[in-house]
PDB file of N, CA and C in Angstrom:
ATOM      1  N   MET A   1      55.627   0.362 -50.254  1.00  0.00           N
ATOM      2  CA  MET A   1      55.016  -0.616 -49.398  1.00  0.00           C
ATOM      3  C   MET A   1      55.369  -0.353 -47.935  1.00  0.00           C
ATOM      4  N   VAL A   2      56.587   0.007 -47.664  1.00  0.00           N
ATOM      5  CA  VAL A   2      56.995   0.310 -46.291  1.00  0.00           C
ATOM      6  C   VAL A   2      56.219   1.527 -45.794  1.00  0.00           C
ATOM      7  N   ARG A   3      55.994   2.482 -46.700  1.00  0.00           N
ATOM      8  CA  ARG A   3      55.238   3.672 -46.336  1.00  0.00           C
ATOM      9  C   ARG A   3      53.817   3.301 -45.913  1.00  0.00           C
ATOM     10  N   ASP A   4      53.181   2.356 -46.598  1.00  0.00           N
ATOM     11  CA  ASP A   4      51.844   1.902 -46.236  1.00  0.00           C
ATOM     12  C   ASP A   4      51.842   1.255 -44.853  1.00  0.00           C
ATOM     13  N   LEU A   5      52.880   0.500 -44.538  1.00  0.00           N
ATOM     14  CA  LEU A   5      52.961  -0.117 -43.224  1.00  0.00           C
ATOM     15  C   LEU A   5      53.081   0.945 -42.124  1.00  0.00           C
ATOM     16  N   PHE A   6      53.869   1.986 -42.386  1.00  0.00           N
ATOM     17  CA  PHE A   6      53.993   3.054 -41.397  1.00  0.00           C
ATOM     18  C   PHE A   6      52.662   3.789 -41.192  1.00  0.00           C
ATOM     19  N   GLN A   7      51.922   4.008 -42.285  1.00  0.00           N
ATOM     20  CA  GLN A   7      50.627   4.666 -42.176  1.00  0.00           C
ATOM     21  C   GLN A   7      49.638   3.771 -41.427  1.00  0.00           C
ATOM     22  N   LEU A   8      49.702   2.464 -41.714  1.00  0.00           N
ATOM     23  CA  LEU A   8      48.829   1.536 -41.020  1.00  0.00           C
ATOM     24  C   LEU A   8      49.175   1.521 -39.535  1.00  0.00           C
ATOM     25  N   ASN A   9      50.425   1.557 -39.232  1.00  0.00           N
ATOM     26  CA  ASN A   9      50.871   1.581 -37.857  1.00  0.00           C
ATOM     27  C   ASN A   9      50.375   2.862 -37.169  1.00  0.00           C
ATOM     28  N   THR A  10      50.401   3.985 -37.877  1.00  0.00           N
ATOM     29  CA  THR A  10      49.896   5.246 -37.331  1.00  0.00           C
ATOM     30  C   THR A  10      48.402   5.140 -37.066  1.00  0.00           C
ATOM     31  N   PHE A  11      47.659   4.509 -37.940  1.00  0.00           N
ATOM     32  CA  PHE A  11      46.220   4.327 -37.746  1.00  0.00           C
ATOM     33  C   PHE A  11      45.947   3.499 -36.503  1.00  0.00           C
ATOM     34  N   TYR A  12      46.693   2.417 -36.338  1.00  0.00           N
ATOM     35  CA  TYR A  12      46.512   1.584 -35.152  1.00  0.00           C
ATOM     36  C   TYR A  12      46.873   2.351 -33.877  1.00  0.00           C
ATOM     37  N   LYS A  13      47.930   3.141 -33.949  1.00  0.00           N
ATOM     38  CA  LYS A  13      48.326   3.933 -32.787  1.00  0.00           C
ATOM     39  C   LYS A  13      47.212   4.906 -32.402  1.00  0.00           C
ATOM     40  N   LYS A  14      46.618   5.566 -33.404  1.00  0.00           N
ATOM     41  CA  LYS A  14      45.532   6.501 -33.130  1.00  0.00           C
ATOM     42  C   LYS A  14      44.311   5.763 -32.575  1.00  0.00           C
ATOM     43  N   THR A  15      44.044   4.583 -33.105  1.00  0.00           N
ATOM     44  CA  THR A  15      42.906   3.800 -32.635  1.00  0.00           C
ATOM     45  C   THR A  15      43.107   3.364 -31.194  1.00  0.00           C
ATOM     46  N   ILE A  16      44.299   2.861 -30.887  1.00  0.00           N
ATOM     47  CA  ILE A  16      44.585   2.420 -29.522  1.00  0.00           C
ATOM     48  C   ILE A  16      44.570   3.611 -28.567  1.00  0.00           C
ATOM     49  N   ALA A  17      45.126   4.737 -28.987  1.00  0.00           N
ATOM     50  CA  ALA A  17      45.109   5.935 -28.141  1.00  0.00           C
ATOM     51  C   ALA A  17      43.669   6.395 -27.907  1.00  0.00           C
ATOM     52  N   GLY A  18      42.835   6.353 -28.946  1.00  0.00           N
ATOM     53  CA  GLY A  18      41.428   6.739 -28.801  1.00  0.00           C
ATOM     54  C   GLY A  18      40.681   5.808 -27.860  1.00  0.00           C
ATOM     55  N   LEU A  19      40.928   4.506 -28.005  1.00  0.00           N
ATOM     56  CA  LEU A  19      40.277   3.540 -27.117  1.00  0.00           C
ATOM     57  C   LEU A  19      40.743   3.716 -25.671  1.00  0.00           C
ATOM     58  N   CYS A  20      42.016   4.027 -25.489  1.00  0.00           N
ATOM     59  CA  CYS A  20      42.517   4.277 -24.126  1.00  0.00           C
ATOM     60  C   CYS A  20      41.867   5.520 -23.523  1.00  0.00           C
ATOM     61  N   LEU A  21      41.698   6.558 -24.328  1.00  0.00           N
ATOM     62  CA  LEU A  21      41.029   7.766 -23.838  1.00  0.00           C
ATOM     63  C   LEU A  21      39.570   7.475 -23.478  1.00  0.00           C
ATOM     64  N   ILE A  22      38.906   6.676 -24.290  1.00  0.00           N
ATOM     65  CA  ILE A  22      37.526   6.297 -23.989  1.00  0.00           C
ATOM     66  C   ILE A  22      37.478   5.507 -22.679  1.00  0.00           C
ATOM     67  N   LEU A  23      38.438   4.576 -22.509  1.00  0.00           N
ATOM     68  CA  LEU A  23      38.485   3.783 -21.279  1.00  0.00           C
ATOM     69  C   LEU A  23      38.719   4.668 -20.059  1.00  0.00           C
ATOM     70  N   VAL A  24      39.645   5.610 -20.155  1.00  0.00           N
ATOM     71  CA  VAL A  24      39.908   6.531 -19.042  1.00  0.00           C
ATOM     72  C   VAL A  24      38.663   7.375 -18.755  1.00  0.00           C
ATOM     73  N   GLY A  25      37.990   7.834 -19.792  1.00  0.00           N
ATOM     74  CA  GLY A  25      36.764   8.608 -19.615  1.00  0.00           C
ATOM     75  C   GLY A  25      35.675   7.796 -18.934  1.00  0.00           C
ATOM     76  N   MET A  26      35.528   6.531 -19.328  1.00  0.00           N
ATOM     77  CA  MET A  26      34.516   5.679 -18.716  1.00  0.00           C
ATOM     78  C   MET A  26      34.852   5.394 -17.248  1.00  0.00           C
ATOM     79  N   ILE A  27      36.126   5.193 -16.955  1.00  0.00           N
ATOM     80  CA  ILE A  27      36.535   4.971 -15.557  1.00  0.00           C
ATOM     81  C   ILE A  27      36.258   6.226 -14.726  1.00  0.00           C
ATOM     82  N   ALA A  28      36.535   7.394 -15.292  1.00  0.00           N
ATOM     83  CA  ALA A  28      36.272   8.649 -14.586  1.00  0.00           C
ATOM     84  C   ALA A  28      34.774   8.819 -14.347  1.00  0.00           C
ATOM     85  N   MET A  29      33.947   8.526 -15.349  1.00  0.00           N
ATOM     86  CA  MET A  29      32.494   8.629 -15.181  1.00  0.00           C
ATOM     87  C   MET A  29      31.992   7.636 -14.138  1.00  0.00           C
ATOM     88  N   TYR A  30      32.558   6.442 -14.112  1.00  0.00           N
ATOM     89  CA  TYR A  30      32.180   5.460 -13.101  1.00  0.00           C
ATOM     90  C   TYR A  30      32.499   5.985 -11.707  1.00  0.00           C
ATOM     91  N   GLY A  31      33.660   6.593 -11.548  1.00  0.00           N
ATOM     92  CA  GLY A  31      34.038   7.160 -10.255  1.00  0.00           C
ATOM     93  C   GLY A  31      33.088   8.276  -9.841  1.00  0.00           C
ATOM     94  N   VAL A  32      32.721   9.150 -10.781  1.00  0.00           N
ATOM     95  CA  VAL A  32      31.795  10.239 -10.468  1.00  0.00           C
ATOM     96  C   VAL A  32      30.440   9.681 -10.059  1.00  0.00           C
ATOM     97  N   LEU A  33      29.926   8.703 -10.809  1.00  0.00           N
ATOM     98  CA  LEU A  33      28.630   8.114 -10.481  1.00  0.00           C
ATOM     99  C   LEU A  33      28.671   7.370  -9.153  1.00  0.00           C
ATOM    100  N   GLU A  34      29.769   6.712  -8.872  1.00  0.00           N
ATOM    101  CA  GLU A  34      29.921   6.015  -7.593  1.00  0.00           C
ATOM    102  C   GLU A  34      29.921   7.019  -6.437  1.00  0.00           C
ATOM    103  N   PHE A  35      30.612   8.143  -6.607  1.00  0.00           N
ATOM    104  CA  PHE A  35      30.639   9.178  -5.576  1.00  0.00           C
ATOM    105  C   PHE A  35      29.249   9.775  -5.371  1.00  0.00           C
ATOM    106  N   GLN A  36      28.510  10.033  -6.448  1.00  0.00           N
ATOM    107  CA  GLN A  36      27.157  10.579  -6.328  1.00  0.00           C
ATOM    108  C   GLN A  36      26.235   9.598  -5.614  1.00  0.00           C
ATOM    109  N   THR A  37      26.376   8.323  -5.911  1.00  0.00           N
ATOM    110  CA  THR A  37      25.565   7.320  -5.227  1.00  0.00           C
ATOM    111  C   THR A  37      25.856   7.326  -3.737  1.00  0.00           C
ATOM    112  N   TYR A  38      27.104   7.367  -3.377  1.00  0.00           N
ATOM    113  CA  TYR A  38      27.495   7.400  -1.969  1.00  0.00           C
ATOM    114  C   TYR A  38      26.958   8.660  -1.295  1.00  0.00           C
ATOM    115  N   ALA A  39      27.068   9.808  -1.970  1.00  0.00           N
ATOM    116  CA  ALA A  39      26.589  11.066  -1.398  1.00  0.00           C
ATOM    117  C   ALA A  39      25.077  11.027  -1.189  1.00  0.00           C
ATOM    118  N   ARG A  40      24.352  10.424  -2.122  1.00  0.00           N
ATOM    119  CA  ARG A  40      22.892  10.347  -1.974  1.00  0.00           C
ATOM    120  C   ARG A  40      22.501   9.405  -0.844  1.00  0.00           C
ATOM    121  N   ILE A  41      23.235   8.336  -0.664  1.00  0.00           N
ATOM    122  CA  ILE A  41      22.936   7.407   0.429  1.00  0.00           C
ATOM    123  C   ILE A  41      23.158   8.103   1.771  1.00  0.00           C
ATOM    124  N   VAL A  42      24.244   8.847   1.886  1.00  0.00           N
ATOM    125  CA  VAL A  42      24.519   9.576   3.129  1.00  0.00           C
ATOM    126  C   VAL A  42      23.433  10.628   3.373  1.00  0.00           C
ATOM    127  N   ALA A  43      23.017  11.336   2.322  1.00  0.00           N
ATOM    128  CA  ALA A  43      21.971  12.350   2.475  1.00  0.00           C
ATOM    129  C   ALA A  43      20.652  11.713   2.889  1.00  0.00           C
ATOM    130  N   GLN A  44      20.331  10.552   2.312  1.00  0.00           N
ATOM    131  CA  GLN A  44      19.089   9.878   2.670  1.00  0.00           C
ATOM    132  C   GLN A  44      19.109   9.428   4.128  1.00  0.00           C
ATOM    133  N   GLU A  45      20.227   8.889   4.579  1.00  0.00           N
ATOM    134  CA  GLU A  45      20.332   8.473   5.979  1.00  0.00           C
ATOM    135  C   GLU A  45      20.216   9.671   6.920  1.00  0.00           C
ATOM    136  N   THR A  46      20.789  10.801   6.529  1.00  0.00           N
ATOM    137  CA  THR A  46      20.679  12.009   7.337  1.00  0.00           C
ATOM    138  C   THR A  46      19.232  12.472   7.414  1.00  0.00           C
ATOM    139  N   LEU A  47      18.535  12.465   6.270  1.00  0.00           N
ATOM    140  CA  LEU A  47      17.135  12.877   6.264  1.00  0.00           C
ATOM    141  C   LEU A  47      16.269  11.928   7.086  1.00  0.00           C
ATOM    142  N   GLU A  48      16.539  10.636   7.001  1.00  0.00           N
ATOM    143  CA  GLU A  48      15.777   9.677   7.796  1.00  0.00           C
ATOM    144  C   GLU A  48      15.998   9.923   9.288  1.00  0.00           C
ATOM    145  N   GLN A  49      17.217  10.228   9.681  1.00  0.00           N
ATOM    146  CA  GLN A  49      17.493  10.521  11.085  1.00  0.00           C
ATOM    147  C   GLN A  49      16.784  11.798  11.520  1.00  0.00           C
ATOM    148  N   ASN A  50      16.775  12.815  10.640  1.00  0.00           N
ATOM    149  CA  ASN A  50      16.058  14.047  10.943  1.00  0.00           C
ATOM    150  C   ASN A  50      14.563  13.792  11.091  1.00  0.00           C
ATOM    151  N   MET A  51      14.011  12.899  10.258  1.00  0.00           N
ATOM    152  CA  MET A  51      12.589  12.565  10.358  1.00  0.00           C
ATOM    153  C   MET A  51      12.289  11.906  11.698  1.00  0.00           C
ATOM    154  N   VAL A  52      13.167  11.035  12.137  1.00  0.00           N
ATOM    155  CA  VAL A  52      12.978  10.377  13.437  1.00  0.00           C
ATOM    156  C   VAL A  52      13.032  11.417  14.556  1.00  0.00           C
ATOM    157  N   ASP A  53      13.992  12.344  14.468  1.00  0.00           N
ATOM    158  CA  ASP A  53      14.116  13.378  15.494  1.00  0.00           C
ATOM    159  C   ASP A  53      12.887  14.283  15.534  1.00  0.00           C
ATOM    160  N   VAL A  54      12.409  14.698  14.365  1.00  0.00           N
ATOM    161  CA  VAL A  54      11.231  15.560  14.305  1.00  0.00           C
ATOM    162  C   VAL A  54      10.001  14.814  14.810  1.00  0.00           C
ATOM    163  N   SER A  55       9.875  13.547  14.455  1.00  0.00           N
ATOM    164  CA  SER A  55       8.743  12.745  14.925  1.00  0.00           C
ATOM    165  C   SER A  55       8.751  12.638  16.439  1.00  0.00           C
ATOM    166  N   ALA A  56       9.913  12.441  17.023  1.00  0.00           N
ATOM    167  CA  ALA A  56      10.012  12.372  18.484  1.00  0.00           C
ATOM    168  C   ALA A  56       9.655  13.714  19.109  1.00  0.00           C
ATOM    169  N   SER A  57      10.099  14.803  18.491  1.00  0.00           N
ATOM    170  CA  SER A  57       9.786  16.133  19.001  1.00  0.00           C
ATOM    171  C   SER A  57       8.286  16.404  18.927  1.00  0.00           C
ATOM    172  N   VAL A  58       7.654  16.039  17.818  1.00  0.00           N
ATOM    173  CA  VAL A  58       6.209  16.230  17.675  1.00  0.00           C
ATOM    174  C   VAL A  58       5.468  15.384  18.694  1.00  0.00           C
ATOM    175  N   SER A  59       5.923  14.170  18.913  1.00  0.00           N
ATOM    176  CA  SER A  59       5.295  13.303  19.904  1.00  0.00           C
ATOM    177  C   SER A  59       5.364  13.930  21.294  1.00  0.00           C
ATOM    178  N   THR A  60       6.502  14.495  21.639  1.00  0.00           N
ATOM    179  CA  THR A  60       6.652  15.161  22.934  1.00  0.00           C
ATOM    180  C   THR A  60       5.719  16.360  23.040  1.00  0.00           C
ATOM    181  N   LEU A  61       5.644  17.155  21.974  1.00  0.00           N
ATOM    182  CA  LEU A  61       4.760  18.319  21.988  1.00  0.00           C
ATOM    183  C   LEU A  61       3.294  17.907  22.080  1.00  0.00           C
ATOM    184  N   GLU A  62       2.914  16.820  21.382  1.00  0.00           N
ATOM    185  CA  GLU A  62       1.537  16.340  21.456  1.00  0.00           C
ATOM    186  C   GLU A  62       1.191  15.879  22.866  1.00  0.00           C
ATOM    187  N   SER A  63       2.092  15.164  23.507  1.00  0.00           N
ATOM    188  CA  SER A  63       1.813  14.705  24.869  1.00  0.00           C
ATOM    189  C   SER A  63       1.727  15.891  25.827  1.00  0.00           C
ATOM    190  N   ASP A  64       2.565  16.905  25.623  1.00  0.00           N
ATOM    191  CA  ASP A  64       2.497  18.106  26.452  1.00  0.00           C
ATOM    192  C   ASP A  64       1.174  18.837  26.220  1.00  0.00           C
ATOM    193  N   TYR A  65       0.745  18.915  24.972  1.00  0.00           N
ATOM    194  CA  TYR A  65      -0.533  19.560  24.640  1.00  0.00           C
ATOM    195  C   TYR A  65      -1.699  18.819  25.292  1.00  0.00           C
ATOM    196  N   MET A  66      -1.705  17.502  25.191  1.00  0.00           N
ATOM    197  CA  MET A  66      -2.788  16.719  25.787  1.00  0.00           C
ATOM    198  C   MET A  66      -2.802  16.883  27.309  1.00  0.00           C
ATOM    199  N   ARG A  67      -1.629  16.949  27.928  1.00  0.00           N
ATOM    200  CA  ARG A  67      -1.559  17.153  29.378  1.00  0.00           C
ATOM    201  C   ARG A  67      -2.116  18.512  29.753  1.00  0.00           C
ATOM    202  N   ARG A  68      -1.736  19.540  28.976  1.00  0.00           N
ATOM    203  CA  ARG A  68      -2.216  20.894  29.278  1.00  0.00           C
ATOM    204  C   ARG A  68      -3.714  21.041  29.014  1.00  0.00           C
ATOM    205  N   MET A  69      -4.215  20.360  27.989  1.00  0.00           N
ATOM    206  CA  MET A  69      -5.653  20.437  27.710  1.00  0.00           C
ATOM    207  C   MET A  69      -6.455  19.799  28.829  1.00  0.00           C
ATOM    208  N   GLY A  70      -5.911  18.807  29.487  1.00  0.00           N
ATOM    209  CA  GLY A  70      -6.582  18.179  30.617  1.00  0.00           C
ATOM    210  C   GLY A  70      -6.666  19.121  31.810  1.00  0.00           C
ATOM    211  N   LEU A  71      -5.734  20.083  31.896  1.00  0.00           N
ATOM    212  CA  LEU A  71      -5.732  21.038  32.999  1.00  0.00           C
ATOM    213  C   LEU A  71      -6.715  22.178  32.790  1.00  0.00           C
ATOM    214  N   LEU A  72      -7.132  22.427  31.538  1.00  0.00           N
ATOM    215  CA  LEU A  72      -8.023  23.542  31.242  1.00  0.00           C
ATOM    216  C   LEU A  72      -9.465  23.156  31.554  1.00  0.00           C
ATOM    217  N   THR A  73     -10.053  23.891  32.479  1.00  0.00           N
ATOM    218  CA  THR A  73     -11.448  23.664  32.847  1.00  0.00           C
ATOM    219  C   THR A  73     -12.225  24.955  32.615  1.00  0.00           C
ATOM    220  N   LEU A  74     -13.538  24.881  32.768  1.00  0.00           N
ATOM    221  CA  LEU A  74     -14.378  26.056  32.582  1.00  0.00           C
ATOM    222  C   LEU A  74     -14.056  27.123  33.631  1.00  0.00           C
ATOM    223  N   ASP A  75     -13.820  26.704  34.850  1.00  0.00           N
ATOM    224  CA  ASP A  75     -13.463  27.670  35.900  1.00  0.00           C
ATOM    225  C   ASP A  75     -12.133  28.355  35.598  1.00  0.00           C
ATOM    226  N   GLU A  76     -11.169  27.593  35.095  1.00  0.00           N
ATOM    227  CA  GLU A  76      -9.870  28.166  34.730  1.00  0.00           C
ATOM    228  C   GLU A  76     -10.027  29.174  33.595  1.00  0.00           C
ATOM    229  N   ALA A  77     -10.882  28.870  32.633  1.00  0.00           N
ATOM    230  CA  ALA A  77     -11.124  29.796  31.520  1.00  0.00           C
ATOM    231  C   ALA A  77     -11.768  31.082  32.036  1.00  0.00           C
ATOM    232  N   HIS A  78     -12.698  30.987  32.976  1.00  0.00           N
ATOM    233  CA  HIS A  78     -13.323  32.192  33.555  1.00  0.00           C
ATOM    234  C   HIS A  78     -12.298  33.022  34.311  1.00  0.00           C
ATOM    235  N   LEU A  79     -11.392  32.359  35.006  1.00  0.00           N
ATOM    236  CA  LEU A  79     -10.343  33.093  35.714  1.00  0.00           C
ATOM    237  C   LEU A  79      -9.415  33.825  34.751  1.00  0.00           C
ATOM    238  N   ARG A  80      -9.222  33.299  33.548  1.00  0.00           N
ATOM    239  CA  ARG A  80      -8.342  33.922  32.551  1.00  0.00           C
ATOM    240  C   ARG A  80      -9.058  35.008  31.746  1.00  0.00           C
ATOM    241  N   GLY A  81     -10.362  35.238  32.025  1.00  0.00           N
ATOM    242  CA  GLY A  81     -11.044  36.346  31.368  1.00  0.00           C
ATOM    243  C   GLY A  81     -12.022  35.948  30.283  1.00  0.00           C
ATOM    244  N   PHE A  82     -12.177  34.678  30.009  1.00  0.00           N
ATOM    245  CA  PHE A  82     -13.148  34.259  29.010  1.00  0.00           C
ATOM    246  C   PHE A  82     -14.548  34.338  29.610  1.00  0.00           C
ATOM    247  N   ILE A  83     -15.545  34.646  28.782  1.00  0.00           N
ATOM    248  CA  ILE A  83     -16.917  34.754  29.260  1.00  0.00           C
ATOM    249  C   ILE A  83     -17.810  33.808  28.466  1.00  0.00           C
ATOM    250  N   ASP A  84     -18.948  33.471  29.044  1.00  0.00           N
ATOM    251  CA  ASP A  84     -19.931  32.629  28.361  1.00  0.00           C
ATOM    252  C   ASP A  84     -20.733  33.482  27.392  1.00  0.00           C
ATOM    253  N   THR A  85     -21.206  32.872  26.324  1.00  0.00           N
ATOM    254  CA  THR A  85     -22.033  33.565  25.354  1.00  0.00           C
ATOM    255  C   THR A  85     -23.219  32.687  24.989  1.00  0.00           C
ATOM    256  N   ASP A  86     -24.319  33.327  24.597  1.00  0.00           N
ATOM    257  CA  ASP A  86     -25.511  32.578  24.208  1.00  0.00           C
ATOM    258  C   ASP A  86     -25.665  32.494  22.701  1.00  0.00           C
ATOM    259  N   VAL A  87     -24.881  33.275  21.954  1.00  0.00           N
ATOM    260  CA  VAL A  87     -25.011  33.323  20.496  1.00  0.00           C
ATOM    261  C   VAL A  87     -24.130  32.236  19.891  1.00  0.00           C
ATOM    262  N   SER A  88     -24.775  31.414  19.062  1.00  0.00           N
ATOM    263  CA  SER A  88     -24.022  30.397  18.321  1.00  0.00           C
ATOM    264  C   SER A  88     -24.057  30.777  16.848  1.00  0.00           C
ATOM    265  N   PHE A  89     -22.919  30.953  16.250  1.00  0.00           N
ATOM    266  CA  PHE A  89     -22.836  31.336  14.842  1.00  0.00           C
ATOM    267  C   PHE A  89     -21.884  30.365  14.153  1.00  0.00           C
ATOM    268  N   PHE A  90     -22.414  29.678  13.159  1.00  0.00           N
ATOM    269  CA  PHE A  90     -21.610  28.712  12.423  1.00  0.00           C
ATOM    270  C   PHE A  90     -21.635  29.069  10.950  1.00  0.00           C
ATOM    271  N   VAL A  91     -20.561  28.845  10.269  1.00  0.00           N
ATOM    272  CA  VAL A  91     -20.472  29.082   8.835  1.00  0.00           C
ATOM    273  C   VAL A  91     -21.010  27.858   8.117  1.00  0.00           C
ATOM    274  N   SER A  92     -21.842  28.091   7.094  1.00  0.00           N
ATOM    275  CA  SER A  92     -22.428  26.987   6.346  1.00  0.00           C
ATOM    276  C   SER A  92     -22.170  27.177   4.868  1.00  0.00           C
ATOM    277  N   ARG A  93     -21.999  26.095   4.161  1.00  0.00           N
ATOM    278  CA  ARG A  93     -21.835  26.172   2.706  1.00  0.00           C
ATOM    279  C   ARG A  93     -23.161  26.463   2.014  1.00  0.00           C
ATOM    280  N   GLN A  94     -24.257  26.216   2.685  1.00  0.00           N
ATOM    281  CA  GLN A  94     -25.574  26.417   2.092  1.00  0.00           C
ATOM    282  C   GLN A  94     -25.978  27.891   2.074  1.00  0.00           C
ATOM    283  N   ALA A  95     -25.373  28.699   2.906  1.00  0.00           N
ATOM    284  CA  ALA A  95     -25.742  30.108   2.984  1.00  0.00           C
ATOM    285  C   ALA A  95     -25.260  30.844   1.746  1.00  0.00           C
ATOM    286  N   GLN A  96     -26.038  31.844   1.308  1.00  0.00           N
ATOM    287  CA  GLN A  96     -25.646  32.665   0.174  1.00  0.00           C
ATOM    288  C   GLN A  96     -24.624  33.694   0.657  1.00  0.00           C
ATOM    289  N   THR A  97     -23.430  33.604   0.148  1.00  0.00           N
ATOM    290  CA  THR A  97     -22.385  34.527   0.549  1.00  0.00           C
ATOM    291  C   THR A  97     -21.705  35.087  -0.678  1.00  0.00           C
ATOM    292  N   LEU A  98     -21.027  36.175  -0.519  1.00  0.00           N
ATOM    293  CA  LEU A  98     -20.284  36.804  -1.597  1.00  0.00           C
ATOM    294  C   LEU A  98     -18.929  36.121  -1.717  1.00  0.00           C
ATOM    295  N   THR A  99     -18.652  35.575  -2.899  1.00  0.00           N
ATOM    296  CA  THR A  99     -17.373  34.906  -3.118  1.00  0.00           C
ATOM    297  C   THR A  99     -16.751  35.422  -4.394  1.00  0.00           C
ATOM    298  N   LEU A 100     -15.534  35.051  -4.614  1.00  0.00           N
ATOM    299  CA  LEU A 100     -14.844  35.414  -5.840  1.00  0.00           C
ATOM    300  C   LEU A 100     -15.065  34.398  -6.951  1.00  0.00           C
ATOM    301  N   HIS A 101     -15.707  33.291  -6.627  1.00  0.00           N
ATOM    302  CA  HIS A 101     -15.961  32.251  -7.607  1.00  0.00           C
ATOM    303  C   HIS A 101     -17.288  32.535  -8.320  1.00  0.00           C
ATOM    304  N   ASP A 102     -17.404  32.089  -9.570  1.00  0.00           N
ATOM    305  CA  ASP A 102     -18.645  32.291 -10.332  1.00  0.00           C
ATOM    306  C   ASP A 102     -19.689  31.249  -9.984  1.00  0.00           C
ATOM    307  N   ARG A 103     -19.293  30.143  -9.501  1.00  0.00           N
ATOM    308  CA  ARG A 103     -20.244  29.061  -9.230  1.00  0.00           C
ATOM    309  C   ARG A 103     -20.514  28.945  -7.748  1.00  0.00           C
ATOM    310  N   ALA A 104     -21.688  28.456  -7.414  1.00  0.00           N
ATOM    311  CA  ALA A 104     -22.058  28.234  -6.013  1.00  0.00           C
ATOM    312  C   ALA A 104     -21.710  26.812  -5.651  1.00  0.00           C
ATOM    313  N   TYR A 105     -21.334  26.583  -4.415  1.00  0.00           N
ATOM    314  CA  TYR A 105     -20.972  25.239  -3.972  1.00  0.00           C
ATOM    315  C   TYR A 105     -22.163  24.556  -3.422  1.00  0.00           C
TER     316      TYR A 105
END
């Protein structure tokens, strides 16, 4: 009978040790997930700041482009070597052309 009590005690010890290991594992997983969440939040804030910076840069470039386009006139284009032409050639989807597709659009 005493032997059965010792075996029962060993079973409880193994059970408690197993539950403690599970608890430590769950705490470790919680810490890892918490760290990943924090890292993703920091990365998202960094990307949002980069988006704001790029948007501001594009806005500056667009305003510079619009300013420069206002300076370009026909006389300025002639001074830079461009010439007038009378031929107008436009690409059309209705025209029969050689394509790699089997169907016509």
